[in-house]
mmCIF file of C-alpha atoms in Angstrom:
data_model
loop_
_atom_site.group_PDB
_atom_site.id
_atom_site.type_symbol
_atom_site.label_atom_id
_atom_site.label_comp_id
_atom_site.label_asym_id
_atom_site.label_seq_id
_atom_site.Cartn_x
_atom_site.Cartn_y
_atom_site.Cartn_z
ATOM 1 C CA UNK A 223 74.240 57.972 18.728
ATOM 2 C CA UNK A 224 76.289 58.980 21.676
ATOM 3 C CA UNK A 225 77.642 62.267 20.399
ATOM 4 C CA UNK A 226 74.357 63.954 19.556
ATOM 5 C CA UNK A 227 71.574 64.660 21.972
ATOM 6 C CA UNK A 228 67.931 63.743 21.390
ATOM 7 C CA UNK A 229 66.712 67.244 20.494
ATOM 8 C CA UNK A 230 69.304 67.645 17.764
ATOM 9 C CA UNK A 231 68.217 64.340 16.192
ATOM 10 C CA UNK A 232 64.600 65.287 16.319
ATOM 11 C CA UNK A 233 65.299 68.616 14.736
ATOM 12 C CA UNK A 234 67.325 67.065 11.949
ATOM 13 C CA UNK A 235 64.549 64.465 11.423
ATOM 14 C CA UNK A 236 62.008 67.213 11.082
ATOM 15 C CA UNK A 237 64.203 69.016 8.522
ATOM 16 C CA UNK A 238 64.627 65.791 6.668
ATOM 17 C CA UNK A 239 60.910 65.138 6.720
ATOM 18 C CA UNK A 240 60.339 68.572 5.232
ATOM 19 C CA UNK A 241 62.876 67.927 2.531
ATOM 20 C CA UNK A 242 61.361 64.529 1.812
ATOM 21 C CA UNK A 243 57.916 65.914 0.941
ATOM 22 C CA UNK A 244 59.464 68.114 -1.766
ATOM 23 C CA UNK A 245 59.093 64.837 -3.712
ATOM 24 C CA UNK A 246 55.454 65.986 -4.148
ATOM 25 C CA UNK A 247 56.519 68.464 -6.878
ATOM 26 C CA UNK A 248 57.194 65.708 -9.431
ATOM 27 C CA UNK A 249 53.830 63.912 -9.245
ATOM 28 C CA UNK A 250 52.083 67.273 -9.210
ATOM 29 C CA UNK A 251 53.596 68.288 -12.522
ATOM 30 C CA UNK A 252 53.129 64.789 -13.957
ATOM 31 C CA UNK A 253 49.535 64.540 -12.971
ATOM 32 C CA UNK A 254 48.868 67.982 -14.336
ATOM 33 C CA UNK A 255 50.386 67.079 -17.698
ATOM 34 C CA UNK A 256 48.344 63.887 -17.789
ATOM 35 C CA UNK A 257 45.150 65.749 -16.917
ATOM 36 C CA UNK A 258 45.897 68.345 -19.632
ATOM 37 C CA UNK A 259 46.383 65.748 -22.287
ATOM 38 C CA UNK A 260 43.301 63.926 -21.060
ATOM 39 C CA UNK A 261 41.292 67.165 -21.441
ATOM 40 C CA UNK A 262 42.590 67.715 -24.975
ATOM 41 C CA UNK A 263 41.789 64.077 -25.844
ATOM 42 C CA UNK A 264 38.188 64.471 -24.614
ATOM 43 C CA UNK A 265 37.995 67.648 -26.661
ATOM 44 C CA UNK A 266 39.040 65.815 -29.760
ATOM 45 C CA UNK A 267 36.950 62.761 -29.142
ATOM 46 C CA UNK A 268 34.123 63.388 -26.687
ATOM 47 C CA UNK A 269 32.629 59.949 -27.324
ATOM 48 C CA UNK A 270 35.553 58.190 -25.689
ATOM 49 C CA UNK A 271 35.257 60.131 -22.446
ATOM 50 C CA UNK A 272 34.835 57.094 -20.216
ATOM 51 C CA UNK A 273 37.886 55.268 -21.556
ATOM 52 C CA UNK A 274 40.008 58.417 -21.474
ATOM 53 C CA UNK A 275 38.992 59.100 -17.875
ATOM 54 C CA UNK A 276 39.836 55.576 -16.614
ATOM 55 C CA UNK A 277 43.188 55.506 -18.452
ATOM 56 C CA UNK A 278 44.095 58.970 -17.164
ATOM 57 C CA UNK A 279 43.174 58.134 -13.565
ATOM 58 C CA UNK A 280 45.171 54.900 -13.708
ATOM 59 C CA UNK A 281 48.197 56.658 -15.043
ATOM 60 C CA UNK A 282 47.909 59.454 -12.549
ATOM 61 C CA UNK A 283 47.638 57.050 -9.636
ATOM 62 C CA UNK A 284 50.729 55.236 -10.797
ATOM 63 C CA UNK A 285 52.597 58.581 -11.208
ATOM 64 C CA UNK A 286 51.502 59.538 -7.725
ATOM 65 C CA UNK A 287 53.524 56.701 -6.240
ATOM 66 C CA UNK A 288 56.822 58.592 -6.115
ATOM 67 C CA UNK A 289 55.296 61.459 -4.197
ATOM 68 C CA UNK A 290 53.772 58.989 -1.793
ATOM 69 C CA UNK A 291 57.234 57.450 -1.193
ATOM 70 C CA UNK A 292 58.425 60.890 -0.183
ATOM 71 C CA UNK A 293 55.421 61.194 2.144
ATOM 72 C CA UNK A 294 56.208 57.766 3.648
ATOM 73 C CA UNK A 295 59.844 58.744 4.329
ATOM 74 C CA UNK A 296 58.601 61.911 6.045
ATOM 75 C CA UNK A 297 56.150 59.909 8.107
ATOM 76 C CA UNK A 298 58.838 57.475 9.147
ATOM 77 C CA UNK A 299 61.184 60.249 10.182
ATOM 78 C CA UNK A 300 58.575 62.027 12.176
ATOM 79 C CA UNK A 301 56.691 59.221 13.873
ATOM 80 C CA UNK A 302 58.742 56.055 13.870
ATOM 81 C CA UNK A 303 61.966 57.961 14.657
ATOM 82 C CA UNK A 304 64.495 55.452 13.341
ATOM 83 C CA UNK A 305 67.570 57.421 14.424
ATOM 84 C CA UNK A 306 66.925 57.710 18.114
ATOM 85 C CA UNK B 10 40.846 50.933 23.684
ATOM 86 C CA UNK B 11 38.345 53.020 21.835
ATOM 87 C CA UNK B 12 40.974 55.540 21.105
ATOM 88 C CA UNK B 13 42.595 53.869 18.146
ATOM 89 C CA UNK B 14 39.476 52.329 16.674
ATOM 90 C CA UNK B 15 37.481 55.506 16.541
ATOM 91 C CA UNK B 16 39.553 58.170 14.870
ATOM 92 C CA UNK B 17 37.610 60.981 16.391
ATOM 93 C CA UNK B 18 37.176 59.579 19.862
ATOM 94 C CA UNK B 19 39.720 61.914 21.386
ATOM 95 C CA UNK B 20 38.188 65.028 19.894
ATOM 96 C CA UNK B 21 37.903 66.978 23.090
ATOM 97 C CA UNK B 22 41.455 66.402 24.194
ATOM 98 C CA UNK B 23 42.888 68.282 21.246
ATOM 99 C CA UNK B 24 45.811 65.929 20.628
ATOM 100 C CA UNK B 25 46.552 64.311 17.336
ATOM 101 C CA UNK B 26 46.268 60.553 17.318
ATOM 102 C CA UNK B 27 46.225 58.390 14.240
ATOM 103 C CA UNK B 28 48.440 55.559 15.384
ATOM 104 C CA UNK B 29 47.620 51.934 15.696
ATOM 105 C CA UNK B 30 47.217 50.843 19.353
ATOM 106 C CA UNK B 31 47.757 47.454 20.784
ATOM 107 C CA UNK B 32 44.890 45.881 22.642
ATOM 108 C CA UNK B 33 46.492 42.831 24.143
ATOM 109 C CA UNK B 34 49.612 40.763 23.406
ATOM 110 C CA UNK B 35 50.352 37.065 23.539
ATOM 111 C CA UNK B 36 53.345 34.824 22.898
ATOM 112 C CA UNK B 37 53.511 32.873 19.663
ATOM 113 C CA UNK B 38 56.663 30.729 19.061
ATOM 114 C CA UNK B 39 58.658 32.966 21.445
ATOM 115 C CA UNK B 40 57.607 36.146 19.689
ATOM 116 C CA UNK B 41 55.391 38.747 21.205
ATOM 117 C CA UNK B 42 52.404 39.265 18.969
ATOM 118 C CA UNK B 43 49.903 42.090 19.407
ATOM 119 C CA UNK B 44 46.239 42.187 18.623
ATOM 120 C CA UNK B 45 45.823 45.807 17.535
ATOM 121 C CA UNK B 46 42.996 48.154 16.734
ATOM 122 C CA UNK B 47 43.586 47.347 13.041
ATOM 123 C CA UNK B 48 42.391 43.779 13.685
ATOM 124 C CA UNK B 49 39.229 45.098 15.296
ATOM 125 C CA UNK B 50 38.483 47.478 12.442
ATOM 126 C CA UNK B 51 39.198 44.675 9.978
ATOM 127 C CA UNK B 52 36.814 42.398 11.826
ATOM 128 C CA UNK B 53 34.087 45.050 11.784
ATOM 129 C CA UNK B 54 34.471 45.474 7.997
ATOM 130 C CA UNK B 55 34.494 41.773 7.399
ATOM 131 C CA UNK B 56 31.403 41.255 9.623
ATOM 132 C CA UNK B 57 29.467 43.977 7.786
ATOM 133 C CA UNK B 58 30.412 42.505 4.428
ATOM 134 C CA UNK B 59 29.553 38.947 5.550
ATOM 135 C CA UNK B 60 26.160 39.954 6.837
ATOM 136 C CA UNK B 61 25.486 41.966 3.700
ATOM 137 C CA UNK B 62 26.303 39.141 1.388
ATOM 138 C CA UNK B 63 24.591 36.439 3.473
ATOM 139 C CA UNK B 64 21.416 38.495 3.171
ATOM 140 C CA UNK B 65 22.262 39.001 -0.528
ATOM 141 C CA UNK B 66 22.571 35.228 -1.023
ATOM 142 C CA UNK B 67 19.208 34.702 0.624
ATOM 143 C CA UNK B 68 17.647 37.318 -1.668
ATOM 144 C CA UNK B 69 19.138 35.616 -4.676
ATOM 145 C CA UNK B 70 17.780 32.207 -3.671
ATOM 146 C CA UNK B 71 14.290 33.618 -4.132
ATOM 147 C CA UNK B 72 15.296 35.876 -7.062
ATOM 148 C CA UNK B 73 12.386 37.170 -9.006
ATOM 149 C CA UNK B 74 12.075 38.025 -12.647
ATOM 150 C CA UNK B 75 11.345 41.659 -11.839
ATOM 151 C CA UNK B 76 14.065 42.559 -9.312
ATOM 152 C CA UNK B 77 13.256 44.328 -6.092
ATOM 153 C CA UNK B 78 15.349 47.200 -4.758
ATOM 154 C CA UNK B 79 17.951 45.124 -2.950
ATOM 155 C CA UNK B 80 18.270 42.542 -5.723
ATOM 156 C CA UNK B 81 18.674 45.417 -8.177
ATOM 157 C CA UNK B 82 21.561 46.886 -6.175
ATOM 158 C CA UNK B 83 23.293 43.462 -5.941
ATOM 159 C CA UNK B 84 22.880 42.899 -9.669
ATOM 160 C CA UNK B 85 24.318 46.297 -10.342
ATOM 161 C CA UNK B 86 27.392 45.561 -8.124
ATOM 162 C CA UNK B 87 28.067 42.181 -9.722
ATOM 163 C CA UNK B 88 27.525 43.485 -13.224
ATOM 164 C CA UNK B 89 29.904 46.369 -12.614
ATOM 165 C CA UNK B 90 32.636 44.173 -11.158
ATOM 166 C CA UNK B 91 32.288 41.589 -13.960
ATOM 167 C CA UNK B 92 32.303 44.447 -16.443
ATOM 168 C CA UNK B 93 35.594 45.889 -15.381
ATOM 169 C CA UNK B 94 37.278 42.451 -15.347
ATOM 170 C CA UNK B 95 35.870 41.704 -18.780
ATOM 171 C CA UNK B 96 36.930 45.037 -20.198
ATOM 172 C CA UNK B 97 40.515 44.760 -18.913
ATOM 173 C CA UNK B 98 41.295 41.073 -19.294
ATOM 174 C CA UNK B 99 38.838 39.964 -21.947
ATOM 175 C CA UNK B 100 38.462 36.205 -22.219
ATOM 176 C CA UNK B 101 41.422 35.564 -19.976
ATOM 177 C CA UNK B 102 39.599 37.119 -17.058
ATOM 178 C CA UNK B 103 36.813 34.605 -16.676
ATOM 179 C CA UNK B 104 38.526 32.809 -13.856
ATOM 180 C CA UNK B 105 39.568 35.907 -12.028
ATOM 181 C CA UNK B 106 36.134 37.610 -11.688
ATOM 182 C CA UNK B 107 35.545 36.263 -8.242
ATOM 183 C CA UNK B 108 38.953 37.208 -6.852
ATOM 184 C CA UNK B 109 38.926 40.734 -8.382
ATOM 185 C CA UNK B 110 35.358 41.270 -7.202
ATOM 186 C CA UNK B 111 36.186 40.212 -3.666
ATOM 187 C CA UNK B 112 39.292 42.353 -3.654
ATOM 188 C CA UNK B 113 37.435 45.398 -4.993
ATOM 189 C CA UNK B 114 34.621 45.120 -2.408
ATOM 190 C CA UNK B 115 36.963 44.509 0.488
ATOM 191 C CA UNK B 116 39.334 47.398 -0.317
ATOM 192 C CA UNK B 117 36.442 49.752 -1.115
ATOM 193 C CA UNK B 118 34.666 49.043 2.179
ATOM 194 C CA UNK B 119 37.934 49.237 4.070
ATOM 195 C CA UNK B 120 38.608 52.672 2.631
ATOM 196 C CA UNK B 121 35.003 53.813 3.119
ATOM 197 C CA UNK B 122 35.104 52.781 6.750
ATOM 198 C CA UNK B 123 36.944 56.000 7.525
ATOM 199 C CA UNK B 124 33.647 57.668 6.775
ATOM 200 C CA UNK B 125 32.038 55.917 9.740
ATOM 201 C CA UNK B 126 34.761 57.064 12.098
ATOM 202 C CA UNK B 127 36.822 53.874 12.026
ATOM 203 C CA UNK B 128 40.538 53.965 11.378
ATOM 204 C CA UNK B 129 40.655 52.429 7.837
ATOM 205 C CA UNK B 130 42.195 48.941 8.027
ATOM 206 C CA UNK B 131 44.051 49.655 4.722
ATOM 207 C CA UNK B 132 45.982 52.413 6.602
ATOM 208 C CA UNK B 133 47.962 49.528 8.138
ATOM 209 C CA UNK B 134 50.816 48.129 6.085
ATOM 210 C CA UNK B 135 50.087 44.712 7.547
ATOM 211 C CA UNK B 136 46.817 44.688 5.667
ATOM 212 C CA UNK B 137 47.979 46.014 2.266
ATOM 213 C CA UNK B 138 51.217 43.983 2.037
ATOM 214 C CA UNK B 139 49.376 40.573 2.013
ATOM 215 C CA UNK B 140 47.124 41.933 -0.741
ATOM 216 C CA UNK B 141 50.223 42.850 -2.793
ATOM 217 C CA UNK B 142 51.802 39.444 -2.083
ATOM 218 C CA UNK B 143 48.700 37.639 -3.183
ATOM 219 C CA UNK B 144 48.834 39.598 -6.432
ATOM 220 C CA UNK B 145 52.547 38.698 -6.800
ATOM 221 C CA UNK B 146 51.872 35.017 -6.446
ATOM 222 C CA UNK B 147 48.912 35.148 -8.797
ATOM 223 C CA UNK B 148 51.045 36.860 -11.443
ATOM 224 C CA UNK B 149 53.794 34.311 -11.253
ATOM 225 C CA UNK B 150 51.673 31.178 -10.873
ATOM 226 C CA UNK B 151 49.715 32.242 -13.902
ATOM 227 C CA UNK B 152 52.903 33.089 -15.820
ATOM 228 C CA UNK B 153 54.119 29.531 -15.351
ATOM 229 C CA UNK B 154 50.707 28.031 -15.940
ATOM 230 C CA UNK B 155 50.133 29.562 -19.353
ATOM 231 C CA UNK B 156 53.735 29.777 -20.610
ATOM 232 C CA UNK B 157 56.547 27.241 -20.972
ATOM 233 C CA UNK B 158 59.604 27.673 -18.774
ATOM 234 C CA UNK B 159 61.645 28.632 -21.922
ATOM 235 C CA UNK B 160 59.193 31.405 -22.733
ATOM 236 C CA UNK B 161 59.360 32.742 -19.180
ATOM 237 C CA UNK B 162 63.189 32.687 -19.323
ATOM 238 C CA UNK B 163 63.111 34.557 -22.644
ATOM 239 C CA UNK B 164 60.731 37.105 -21.235
ATOM 240 C CA UNK B 165 62.964 37.601 -18.168
ATOM 241 C CA UNK B 166 66.010 38.310 -20.381
ATOM 242 C CA UNK B 167 63.742 40.350 -22.625
ATOM 243 C CA UNK B 168 65.617 43.254 -24.274
ATOM 244 C CA UNK B 169 68.691 41.062 -24.842
ATOM 245 C CA UNK B 170 68.644 37.617 -26.482
ATOM 246 C CA UNK B 171 67.900 34.598 -24.298
ATOM 247 C CA UNK B 172 71.542 33.300 -24.256
ATOM 248 C CA UNK B 173 72.765 36.558 -22.687
ATOM 249 C CA UNK B 174 71.042 36.963 -19.270
ATOM 250 C CA UNK B 175 72.626 40.266 -18.508
ATOM 251 C CA UNK B 176 69.260 41.944 -18.025
ATOM 252 C CA UNK B 177 67.903 39.216 -15.786
ATOM 253 C CA UNK B 178 68.674 40.783 -12.377
ATOM 254 C CA UNK B 179 67.025 44.046 -13.357
ATOM 255 C CA UNK B 180 63.868 42.266 -14.559
ATOM 256 C CA UNK B 181 63.842 40.273 -11.379
ATOM 257 C CA UNK B 182 64.095 43.435 -9.272
ATOM 258 C CA UNK B 183 61.267 44.839 -11.317
ATOM 259 C CA UNK B 184 59.156 41.757 -10.532
ATOM 260 C CA UNK B 185 59.822 41.986 -6.785
ATOM 261 C CA UNK B 186 59.030 45.718 -6.842
ATOM 262 C CA UNK B 187 55.490 44.995 -8.041
ATOM 263 C CA UNK B 188 53.946 43.874 -4.719
ATOM 264 C CA UNK B 189 55.862 46.476 -2.750
ATOM 265 C CA UNK B 190 54.795 49.366 -4.935
ATOM 266 C CA UNK B 191 51.224 48.121 -5.152
ATOM 267 C CA UNK B 192 50.861 47.778 -1.417
ATOM 268 C CA UNK B 193 52.727 50.958 -0.572
ATOM 269 C CA UNK B 194 50.577 52.989 -2.981
ATOM 270 C CA UNK B 195 47.379 51.894 -1.352
ATOM 271 C CA UNK B 196 48.778 52.156 2.167
ATOM 272 C CA UNK B 197 50.303 55.654 1.707
ATOM 273 C CA UNK B 198 47.157 56.999 0.070
ATOM 274 C CA UNK B 199 44.817 55.816 2.785
ATOM 275 C CA UNK B 200 47.343 56.829 5.473
ATOM 276 C CA UNK B 201 47.701 60.329 4.126
ATOM 277 C CA UNK B 202 43.934 60.766 4.317
ATOM 278 C CA UNK B 203 43.859 59.353 7.802
ATOM 279 C CA UNK B 204 46.597 61.634 9.005
ATOM 280 C CA UNK B 205 44.973 64.654 7.427
ATOM 281 C CA UNK B 206 41.594 63.898 9.091
ATOM 282 C CA UNK B 207 43.306 63.272 12.430
ATOM 283 C CA UNK B 208 45.043 66.705 12.122
ATOM 284 C CA UNK B 209 41.811 68.375 11.343
ATOM 285 C CA UNK B 210 39.910 66.770 14.237
ATOM 286 C CA UNK B 211 42.835 66.999 16.609
ATOM 287 C CA UNK B 212 44.140 70.476 16.073
ATOM 288 C CA UNK B 213 41.020 72.244 14.883
ATOM 289 C CA UNK B 214 38.573 70.437 17.121
ATOM 290 C CA UNK B 215 37.115 73.749 18.291
ATOM 291 C CA UNK B 216 35.870 74.692 14.867
ATOM 292 C CA UNK B 217 35.610 71.309 13.172
ATOM 293 C CA UNK B 218 31.823 71.351 12.651
ATOM 294 C CA UNK B 219 30.327 70.441 9.303
ATOM 295 C CA UNK B 220 33.024 71.463 6.936
ATOM 296 C CA UNK B 221 35.245 68.407 7.462
ATOM 297 C CA UNK B 222 32.551 66.555 5.543
ATOM 298 C CA UNK B 223 34.102 68.034 2.366
ATOM 299 C CA UNK B 224 37.500 66.545 3.365
ATOM 300 C CA UNK B 225 35.809 63.191 4.103
ATOM 301 C CA UNK B 226 34.224 63.231 0.730
ATOM 302 C CA UNK B 227 37.593 63.751 -0.896
ATOM 303 C CA UNK B 228 39.833 61.590 1.253
ATOM 304 C CA UNK B 229 37.521 58.725 1.996
ATOM 305 C CA UNK B 230 35.143 58.455 -0.962
ATOM 306 C CA UNK B 231 37.039 59.922 -3.932
ATOM 307 C CA UNK B 232 40.567 58.906 -3.008
ATOM 308 C CA UNK B 233 39.421 55.588 -1.576
ATOM 309 C CA UNK B 234 37.373 54.651 -4.631
ATOM 310 C CA UNK B 235 40.208 55.729 -7.038
ATOM 311 C CA UNK B 236 42.820 53.700 -5.145
ATOM 312 C CA UNK B 237 40.528 50.676 -5.055
ATOM 313 C CA UNK B 238 40.005 50.939 -8.787
ATOM 314 C CA UNK B 239 43.695 51.374 -9.373
ATOM 315 C CA UNK B 240 44.712 48.428 -7.233
ATOM 316 C CA UNK B 241 42.281 46.116 -9.034
ATOM 317 C CA UNK B 242 43.186 47.526 -12.499
ATOM 318 C CA UNK B 243 46.853 47.036 -11.926
ATOM 319 C CA UNK B 244 46.373 43.528 -10.519
ATOM 320 C CA UNK B 245 44.377 42.653 -13.669
ATOM 321 C CA UNK B 246 46.885 44.302 -15.990
ATOM 322 C CA UNK B 247 49.785 42.506 -14.437
ATOM 323 C CA UNK B 248 48.065 39.124 -14.472
ATOM 324 C CA UNK B 249 46.910 39.489 -18.042
ATOM 325 C CA UNK B 250 50.465 40.593 -19.130
ATOM 326 C CA UNK B 251 51.877 37.547 -17.361
ATOM 327 C CA UNK B 252 49.449 35.190 -19.096
ATOM 328 C CA UNK B 253 50.404 36.654 -22.515
ATOM 329 C CA UNK B 254 48.546 36.434 -25.773
ATOM 330 C CA UNK B 255 48.423 32.672 -25.982
ATOM 331 C CA UNK B 256 44.991 31.103 -25.938
#
């Protein structure tokens, strides 16, 4: 990276990290939808609350993964600094 | 040295520190290998668990018909762990109860160690990746143990017929993504909590009295317990899918 100086690369990394955590929108929407359907399922069948809760949490945790990948990319850009 | 082990040790300085620090390095086969603060935290967690269960084993040697308080707690833990394995895997899970139970307790205590000021060992990718790789090998060893090679081949070509292995590379990529996604999920969840707590203690150290307990309750207890549950559930689901329906 001869042409650019250090500060320019840090700044671009920070902007990239900010853009990367936009990935959090998707899991937010997805988990909200899952929680909404979970609530309606409990309303329809309150007896199965335990099963619904565990299934919902499992699905939400899997859906959360994509957002966490965005977070990891941001972390790598900010703290590991791969481009310097 | 204390700096990396205790997350809040540098509270007065006001700088944010959640990194892993090296304690000392040595040469192994020409490579420089570091003993880091993660190892120390891991050792502390393992020591606590070992002492707890040695005492537990002693209690169970003189188990009484009417359980005392400690025996009651131990029975509760074992029954809960056996219960979730039984609920998810059914009859197939009999042989996996010990592994899943160990995994559950280890990950749970690692995540909860953030509550006692340690940097959680699971916030180090070197700790979670082996757990994911163990799951990967368990899945595929059991796949070949309970199914014939032909069945495995058919399953790997699954949406298309077995003589047309066009879908094989995609299925293989899916298989290799399992340990990576499992370990990254646990790692990133715990790391995000760790970073958040380090930010609170580092930047707001002047007013960080009392109220961070709420954040600890969310990041360490709630999130940690959920991620532990999810890791074990997914491990069990993958293994029981790999075994298939054959008895």
